[in-house]
């Protein structure tokens, strides 16, 4: 959502279909030994005194103006609904990444605290309906486009937040750290990560029937934009085909509203009388939202935002260990391989495996078993990645509190806020019982 893309500039040379395929193959999978790691942490911003109330646009704007004066190492961006995101620089180690982002978050929280605001780590805002904070041609066009498929797009834009882990694509050659295996494993281990870190069981003051409502939103959106490509095809070829066949979200304009074509793929655009240029391709790539997005590196987009000031560190550490430590990667690969049969031929996130992860979390027996093995492998690998005692303790505590018990943070939220047997919750901030996404109350 916060991809840095400039507005429409002067027209450059058009790109052909063949050039698009060659460019995508070259820029989206850059192989080599895994050396770098990154994280993008998104947060909902709330009032400190009344956390369930939305923050007014005026207060958000003032707070963000103050934040932009901070000398941060991470890139600070704002999402369409006013969510805050910090994106780390590529780090050469896990602890470098943790240290730099933690320092930036401390500085950000101090400024927000002075304004009476705080950060919440929910995958989906439990209380408030979508309300757009940013009104720009890009987001006006995005909203118009996503509205065609239903209300889920607006919720994704304005009320969702995540922890996105960025990993090197891996070696060109096969093996535990090879890019082909890492690509395949990301789409199956991804379901385990959805289940283990699910933290969005509510929307508009009511339970939704999903442990990860955020993931259910992605699955309900336009499949041409949010589905994974064919995993049975070589990764570069599969992704290039997906980029060309994906629908164009919008055509940028130097001024005024952007055009939102209907039913036009990027491939069709390249064959038209007014074909796109390289800048149009770069922008188009930012409008695709699969659970694993190749951007030279692999962007793991499926993890809900986590509770607590430092909750984001556990998914970062566990994911890094399972991909970048050869021994842990081999264990994870063998563990999730049987899950591929359950996923079937449908792509993530709309196959049975991913749907079970989003709906049931670690109550699902197969996902629980896989998570227990993978988290144990990660805990054993983390000292080899230089993790400090604090990180090791945080992972061990997470395993004891959630994974060992077949629970996820969503279960704690439901118990804390609603009680284990309540089906509904009245929002105490205004006394109203709000509606649901997907047009019905699914229960739990």
mmCIF file of N, CA and C in Angstrom, residues 69-162:
data_model
loop_
_atom_site.group_PDB
_atom_site.id
_atom_site.type_symbol
_atom_site.label_atom_id
_atom_site.label_comp_id
_atom_site.label_asym_id
_atom_site.label_seq_id
_atom_site.Cartn_x
_atom_site.Cartn_y
_atom_site.Cartn_z
ATOM 1 N N UNK A 69 9.589 15.302 10.945
ATOM 2 C CA UNK A 69 10.806 16.026 11.313
ATOM 3 C C UNK A 69 11.822 15.127 12.012
ATOM 4 N N UNK A 70 11.444 13.898 12.345
ATOM 5 C CA UNK A 70 12.339 12.992 13.064
ATOM 6 C C UNK A 70 13.430 12.433 12.146
ATOM 7 N N UNK A 71 14.644 12.300 12.641
ATOM 8 C CA UNK A 71 15.719 11.685 11.840
ATOM 9 C C UNK A 71 15.687 10.164 11.941
ATOM 10 N N UNK A 72 14.744 9.534 11.258
ATOM 11 C CA UNK A 72 14.562 8.089 11.338
ATOM 12 C C UNK A 72 15.423 7.378 10.301
ATOM 13 N N UNK A 73 15.842 6.167 10.626
ATOM 14 C CA UNK A 73 16.508 5.322 9.632
ATOM 15 C C UNK A 73 15.493 4.643 8.733
ATOM 16 N N UNK A 74 14.337 4.298 9.289
ATOM 17 C CA UNK A 74 13.277 3.659 8.514
ATOM 18 C C UNK A 74 12.509 4.709 7.718
ATOM 19 N N UNK A 75 11.913 4.261 6.610
ATOM 20 C CA UNK A 75 11.023 5.135 5.854
ATOM 21 C C UNK A 75 9.677 5.186 6.561
ATOM 22 N N UNK A 76 9.172 6.384 6.796
ATOM 23 C CA UNK A 76 7.885 6.558 7.446
ATOM 24 C C UNK A 76 6.864 6.953 6.394
ATOM 25 N N UNK A 77 5.792 6.187 6.296
ATOM 26 C CA UNK A 77 4.734 6.475 5.333
ATOM 27 C C UNK A 77 3.379 6.340 6.017
ATOM 28 N N UNK A 78 2.369 6.887 5.361
ATOM 29 C CA UNK A 78 1.014 6.865 5.888
ATOM 30 C C UNK A 78 0.126 6.123 4.898
ATOM 31 N N UNK A 79 -0.701 5.231 5.431
ATOM 32 C CA UNK A 79 -1.620 4.459 4.613
ATOM 33 C C UNK A 79 -2.909 5.249 4.361
ATOM 34 N N UNK A 80 -3.757 4.807 3.438
ATOM 35 C CA UNK A 80 -4.943 5.582 3.081
ATOM 36 C C UNK A 80 -5.873 5.908 4.244
ATOM 37 N N UNK A 81 -6.003 4.989 5.214
ATOM 38 C CA UNK A 81 -6.880 5.231 6.354
ATOM 39 C C UNK A 81 -6.202 5.923 7.513
ATOM 40 N N UNK A 82 -4.952 6.342 7.334
ATOM 41 C CA UNK A 82 -4.214 6.994 8.397
ATOM 42 C C UNK A 82 -3.322 6.054 9.185
ATOM 43 N N UNK A 83 -3.275 4.762 8.807
ATOM 44 C CA UNK A 83 -2.354 3.854 9.474
ATOM 45 C C UNK A 83 -0.909 4.336 9.230
ATOM 46 N N UNK A 84 -0.071 4.053 10.195
ATOM 47 C CA UNK A 84 1.337 4.455 10.120
ATOM 48 C C UNK A 84 2.190 3.254 9.767
ATOM 49 N N UNK A 85 3.167 3.434 8.888
ATOM 50 C CA UNK A 85 4.067 2.339 8.518
ATOM 51 C C UNK A 85 5.512 2.790 8.611
ATOM 52 N N UNK A 86 6.333 1.922 9.185
ATOM 53 C CA UNK A 86 7.782 2.087 9.176
ATOM 54 C C UNK A 86 8.378 0.948 8.366
ATOM 55 N N UNK A 87 9.212 1.287 7.372
ATOM 56 C CA UNK A 87 9.862 0.289 6.522
ATOM 57 C C UNK A 87 11.355 0.383 6.729
ATOM 58 N N UNK A 88 11.946 -0.703 7.206
ATOM 59 C CA UNK A 88 13.368 -0.682 7.522
ATOM 60 C C UNK A 88 14.219 -0.625 6.265
ATOM 61 N N UNK A 89 15.446 -0.182 6.431
ATOM 62 C CA UNK A 89 16.452 -0.368 5.398
ATOM 63 C C UNK A 89 16.848 -1.843 5.368
ATOM 64 N N UNK A 90 17.370 -2.337 4.246
ATOM 65 C CA UNK A 90 17.894 -3.713 4.245
ATOM 66 C C UNK A 90 18.990 -3.851 5.301
ATOM 67 N N UNK A 91 18.843 -4.842 6.160
ATOM 68 C CA UNK A 91 19.800 -5.070 7.244
ATOM 69 C C UNK A 91 20.619 -6.317 6.954
ATOM 70 N N UNK A 92 21.842 -6.323 7.438
ATOM 71 C CA UNK A 92 22.722 -7.475 7.206
ATOM 72 C C UNK A 92 22.573 -8.543 8.271
ATOM 73 N N UNK A 93 21.756 -8.288 9.282
ATOM 74 C CA UNK A 93 21.527 -9.295 10.318
ATOM 75 C C UNK A 93 20.177 -9.047 10.966
ATOM 76 N N UNK A 94 19.676 -10.063 11.630
ATOM 77 C CA UNK A 94 18.414 -9.947 12.342
ATOM 78 C C UNK A 94 18.479 -8.845 13.384
ATOM 79 N N UNK A 95 19.544 -8.817 14.195
ATOM 80 C CA UNK A 95 19.607 -7.862 15.282
ATOM 81 C C UNK A 95 19.822 -6.438 14.781
ATOM 82 N N UNK A 96 20.481 -6.273 13.647
ATOM 83 C CA UNK A 96 20.570 -4.930 13.069
ATOM 84 C C UNK A 96 19.188 -4.426 12.696
ATOM 85 N N UNK A 97 18.394 -5.293 12.111
ATOM 86 C CA UNK A 97 17.029 -4.920 11.728
ATOM 87 C C UNK A 97 16.185 -4.600 12.959
ATOM 88 N N UNK A 98 16.235 -5.463 13.964
ATOM 89 C CA UNK A 98 15.463 -5.246 15.190
ATOM 90 C C UNK A 98 15.894 -3.953 15.871
ATOM 91 N N UNK A 99 17.200 -3.724 15.950
ATOM 92 C CA UNK A 99 17.692 -2.546 16.659
ATOM 93 C C UNK A 99 17.293 -1.246 16.003
ATOM 94 N N UNK A 100 17.415 -1.171 14.681
ATOM 95 C CA UNK A 100 17.124 0.083 13.996
ATOM 96 C C UNK A 100 15.636 0.415 14.044
ATOM 97 N N UNK A 101 14.778 -0.590 13.811
ATOM 98 C CA UNK A 101 13.335 -0.334 13.829
ATOM 99 C C UNK A 101 12.857 -0.044 15.249
ATOM 100 N N UNK A 102 13.397 -0.732 16.242
ATOM 101 C CA UNK A 102 13.004 -0.475 17.631
ATOM 102 C C UNK A 102 13.332 0.954 18.034
ATOM 103 N N UNK A 103 14.502 1.428 17.642
ATOM 104 C CA UNK A 103 14.880 2.804 17.962
ATOM 105 C C UNK A 103 13.943 3.805 17.288
ATOM 106 N N UNK A 104 13.610 3.542 16.037
ATOM 107 C CA UNK A 104 12.684 4.436 15.330
ATOM 108 C C UNK A 104 11.309 4.431 15.975
ATOM 109 N N UNK A 105 10.840 3.256 16.368
ATOM 110 C CA UNK A 105 9.526 3.175 17.005
ATOM 111 C C UNK A 105 9.503 3.906 18.336
ATOM 112 N N UNK A 106 10.595 3.840 19.090
ATOM 113 C CA UNK A 106 10.673 4.588 20.351
ATOM 114 C C UNK A 106 10.511 6.086 20.094
ATOM 115 N N UNK A 107 11.189 6.577 19.058
ATOM 116 C CA UNK A 107 11.098 7.999 18.730
ATOM 117 C C UNK A 107 9.702 8.377 18.263
ATOM 118 N N UNK A 108 9.100 7.514 17.445
ATOM 119 C CA UNK A 108 7.748 7.783 16.950
ATOM 120 C C UNK A 108 6.747 7.799 18.099
ATOM 121 N N UNK A 109 6.829 6.833 18.982
ATOM 122 C CA UNK A 109 5.880 6.759 20.091
ATOM 123 C C UNK A 109 6.005 7.980 21.011
ATOM 124 N N UNK A 110 7.220 8.464 21.206
ATOM 125 C CA UNK A 110 7.406 9.631 22.072
ATOM 126 C C UNK A 110 6.685 10.852 21.500
ATOM 127 N N UNK A 111 6.792 11.063 20.202
ATOM 128 C CA UNK A 111 6.115 12.196 19.567
ATOM 129 C C UNK A 111 4.603 12.018 19.627
ATOM 130 N N UNK A 112 4.123 10.819 19.337
ATOM 131 C CA UNK A 112 2.687 10.581 19.381
ATOM 132 C C UNK A 112 2.145 10.744 20.800
ATOM 133 N N UNK A 113 2.916 10.314 21.776
ATOM 134 C CA UNK A 113 2.470 10.420 23.169
ATOM 135 C C UNK A 113 2.244 11.883 23.555
ATOM 136 N N UNK A 114 3.128 12.749 23.080
ATOM 137 C CA UNK A 114 2.964 14.182 23.351
ATOM 138 C C UNK A 114 1.660 14.705 22.765
ATOM 139 N N UNK A 115 1.202 14.087 21.690
ATOM 140 C CA UNK A 115 -0.051 14.499 21.053
ATOM 141 C C UNK A 115 -1.248 13.744 21.604
ATOM 142 N N UNK A 116 -1.036 12.892 22.597
ATOM 143 C CA UNK A 116 -2.134 12.124 23.173
ATOM 144 C C UNK A 116 -2.550 10.943 22.332
ATOM 145 N N UNK A 117 -1.632 10.447 21.489
ATOM 146 C CA UNK A 117 -1.945 9.349 20.586
ATOM 147 C C UNK A 117 -1.039 8.151 20.857
ATOM 148 N N UNK A 118 -1.462 6.986 20.411
ATOM 149 C CA UNK A 118 -0.672 5.770 20.556
ATOM 150 C C UNK A 118 -0.840 4.872 19.349
ATOM 151 N N UNK A 119 -0.092 3.763 19.331
ATOM 152 C CA UNK A 119 -0.112 2.792 18.241
ATOM 153 C C UNK A 119 -0.739 1.485 18.718
ATOM 154 N N UNK A 120 -1.581 0.881 17.878
ATOM 155 C CA UNK A 120 -2.193 -0.415 18.183
ATOM 156 C C UNK A 120 -1.828 -1.420 17.108
ATOM 157 N N UNK A 121 -1.482 -2.635 17.526
ATOM 158 C CA UNK A 121 -1.130 -3.690 16.589
ATOM 159 C C UNK A 121 -2.258 -4.680 16.387
ATOM 160 N N UNK A 122 -3.248 -4.324 15.578
ATOM 161 C CA UNK A 122 -4.321 -5.235 15.179
ATOM 162 C C UNK A 122 -4.224 -5.447 13.674
ATOM 163 N N UNK A 123 -4.509 -6.659 13.217
ATOM 164 C CA UNK A 123 -4.539 -6.894 11.786
ATOM 165 C C UNK A 123 -5.694 -6.187 11.105
ATOM 166 N N UNK A 124 -6.759 -5.955 11.859
ATOM 167 C CA UNK A 124 -7.950 -5.260 11.366
ATOM 168 C C UNK A 124 -8.537 -4.473 12.534
ATOM 169 N N UNK A 125 -8.840 -3.211 12.310
ATOM 170 C CA UNK A 125 -9.414 -2.379 13.358
ATOM 171 C C UNK A 125 -10.660 -3.065 13.933
ATOM 172 N N UNK A 126 -10.663 -3.382 15.247
ATOM 173 C CA UNK A 126 -11.818 -4.096 15.811
ATOM 174 C C UNK A 126 -13.065 -3.232 15.949
ATOM 175 N N UNK A 127 -12.912 -1.901 15.905
ATOM 176 C CA UNK A 127 -14.022 -1.048 16.306
ATOM 177 C C UNK A 127 -14.614 -0.195 15.191
ATOM 178 N N UNK A 128 -13.777 0.357 14.327
ATOM 179 C CA UNK A 128 -14.225 1.437 13.461
ATOM 180 C C UNK A 128 -14.366 1.024 11.999
ATOM 181 N N UNK A 129 -15.351 1.569 11.296
ATOM 182 C CA UNK A 129 -15.498 1.288 9.864
ATOM 183 C C UNK A 129 -14.438 2.013 9.063
ATOM 184 N N UNK A 130 -14.223 1.614 7.812
ATOM 185 C CA UNK A 130 -13.216 2.272 6.984
ATOM 186 C C UNK A 130 -13.546 3.754 6.773
ATOM 187 N N UNK A 131 -12.539 4.585 6.912
ATOM 188 C CA UNK A 131 -12.667 6.015 6.647
ATOM 189 C C UNK A 131 -11.339 6.491 6.083
ATOM 190 N N UNK A 132 -11.377 7.070 4.913
ATOM 191 C CA UNK A 132 -10.122 7.415 4.234
ATOM 192 C C UNK A 132 -9.562 8.738 4.752
ATOM 193 N N UNK A 133 -8.285 8.712 5.072
ATOM 194 C CA UNK A 133 -7.554 9.892 5.530
ATOM 195 C C UNK A 133 -6.855 10.593 4.370
ATOM 196 N N UNK A 134 -6.251 9.827 3.474
ATOM 197 C CA UNK A 134 -5.534 10.392 2.340
ATOM 198 C C UNK A 134 -6.474 10.521 1.143
ATOM 199 N N UNK A 135 -6.570 11.711 0.604
ATOM 200 C CA UNK A 135 -7.409 11.958 -0.566
ATOM 201 C C UNK A 135 -6.506 12.455 -1.689
ATOM 202 N N UNK A 136 -6.018 11.505 -2.460
ATOM 203 C CA UNK A 136 -5.111 11.768 -3.564
ATOM 204 C C UNK A 136 -5.613 10.998 -4.776
ATOM 205 N N UNK A 137 -5.214 11.404 -5.989
ATOM 206 C CA UNK A 137 -5.676 10.684 -7.184
ATOM 207 C C UNK A 137 -5.395 9.188 -7.129
ATOM 208 N N UNK A 138 -4.243 8.803 -6.574
ATOM 209 C CA UNK A 138 -3.894 7.376 -6.480
ATOM 210 C C UNK A 138 -4.933 6.616 -5.666
ATOM 211 N N UNK A 139 -5.285 7.153 -4.501
ATOM 212 C CA UNK A 139 -6.194 6.427 -3.627
ATOM 213 C C UNK A 139 -7.653 6.600 -4.035
ATOM 214 N N UNK A 140 -7.983 7.722 -4.674
ATOM 215 C CA UNK A 140 -9.331 7.843 -5.249
ATOM 216 C C UNK A 140 -9.551 6.755 -6.298
ATOM 217 N N UNK A 141 -8.539 6.568 -7.159
ATOM 218 C CA UNK A 141 -8.648 5.555 -8.212
ATOM 219 C C UNK A 141 -8.660 4.147 -7.621
ATOM 220 N N UNK A 142 -7.826 3.910 -6.626
ATOM 221 C CA UNK A 142 -7.788 2.594 -5.989
ATOM 222 C C UNK A 142 -9.140 2.252 -5.374
ATOM 223 N N UNK A 143 -9.735 3.209 -4.691
ATOM 224 C CA UNK A 143 -11.031 2.953 -4.077
ATOM 225 C C UNK A 143 -12.092 2.640 -5.122
ATOM 226 N N UNK A 144 -12.121 3.409 -6.202
ATOM 227 C CA UNK A 144 -13.095 3.158 -7.268
ATOM 228 C C UNK A 144 -12.899 1.769 -7.863
ATOM 229 N N UNK A 145 -11.651 1.384 -8.062
ATOM 230 C CA UNK A 145 -11.369 0.083 -8.646
ATOM 231 C C UNK A 145 -11.773 -1.055 -7.707
ATOM 232 N N UNK A 146 -11.363 -0.978 -6.454
ATOM 233 C CA UNK A 146 -11.622 -2.064 -5.514
ATOM 234 C C UNK A 146 -13.089 -2.166 -5.143
ATOM 235 N N UNK A 147 -13.814 -1.050 -5.187
ATOM 236 C CA UNK A 147 -15.243 -1.082 -4.861
ATOM 237 C C UNK A 147 -16.028 -1.979 -5.815
ATOM 238 N N UNK A 148 -15.504 -2.187 -7.004
ATOM 239 C CA UNK A 148 -16.219 -3.023 -7.974
ATOM 240 C C UNK A 148 -16.357 -4.463 -7.488
ATOM 241 N N UNK A 149 -15.417 -4.911 -6.664
ATOM 242 C CA UNK A 149 -15.449 -6.297 -6.183
ATOM 243 C C UNK A 149 -16.154 -6.439 -4.843
ATOM 244 N N UNK A 150 -16.449 -5.322 -4.158
ATOM 245 C CA UNK A 150 -17.110 -5.410 -2.871
ATOM 246 C C UNK A 150 -16.475 -4.493 -1.846
ATOM 247 N N UNK A 151 -16.957 -4.540 -0.590
ATOM 248 C CA UNK A 151 -16.483 -3.620 0.443
ATOM 249 C C UNK A 151 -15.123 -3.969 1.031
ATOM 250 N N UNK A 152 -14.616 -5.156 0.712
ATOM 251 C CA UNK A 152 -13.374 -5.595 1.354
ATOM 252 C C UNK A 152 -12.187 -4.709 1.002
ATOM 253 N N UNK A 153 -12.176 -4.163 -0.230
ATOM 254 C CA UNK A 153 -11.062 -3.329 -0.636
ATOM 255 C C UNK A 153 -10.901 -2.095 0.222
ATOM 256 N N UNK A 154 -12.017 -1.448 0.548
ATOM 257 C CA UNK A 154 -11.934 -0.263 1.405
ATOM 258 C C UNK A 154 -11.413 -0.622 2.793
ATOM 259 N N UNK A 155 -11.854 -1.757 3.322
ATOM 260 C CA UNK A 155 -11.363 -2.182 4.628
ATOM 261 C C UNK A 155 -9.872 -2.446 4.571
ATOM 262 N N UNK A 156 -9.412 -3.109 3.510
ATOM 263 C CA UNK A 156 -7.984 -3.354 3.352
ATOM 264 C C UNK A 156 -7.215 -2.032 3.325
ATOM 265 N N UNK A 157 -7.739 -1.054 2.582
ATOM 266 C CA UNK A 157 -7.058 0.225 2.461
ATOM 267 C C UNK A 157 -6.990 0.985 3.788
ATOM 268 N N UNK A 158 -8.080 0.966 4.539
ATOM 269 C CA UNK A 158 -8.254 1.941 5.617
ATOM 270 C C UNK A 158 -8.208 1.384 7.034
ATOM 271 N N UNK A 159 -8.409 0.090 7.229
ATOM 272 C CA UNK A 159 -8.508 -0.420 8.604
ATOM 273 C C UNK A 159 -7.637 -1.644 8.866
ATOM 274 N N UNK A 160 -6.736 -1.991 7.957
ATOM 275 C CA UNK A 160 -5.904 -3.182 8.171
ATOM 276 C C UNK A 160 -4.457 -2.776 8.430
ATOM 277 N N UNK A 161 -3.722 -3.669 9.067
ATOM 278 C CA UNK A 161 -2.306 -3.429 9.368
ATOM 279 C C UNK A 161 -1.597 -4.774 9.464
ATOM 280 N N UNK A 162 -0.305 -4.784 9.164
ATOM 281 C CA UNK A 162 0.420 -6.057 9.069
ATOM 282 C C UNK A 162 1.861 -5.899 9.520
#
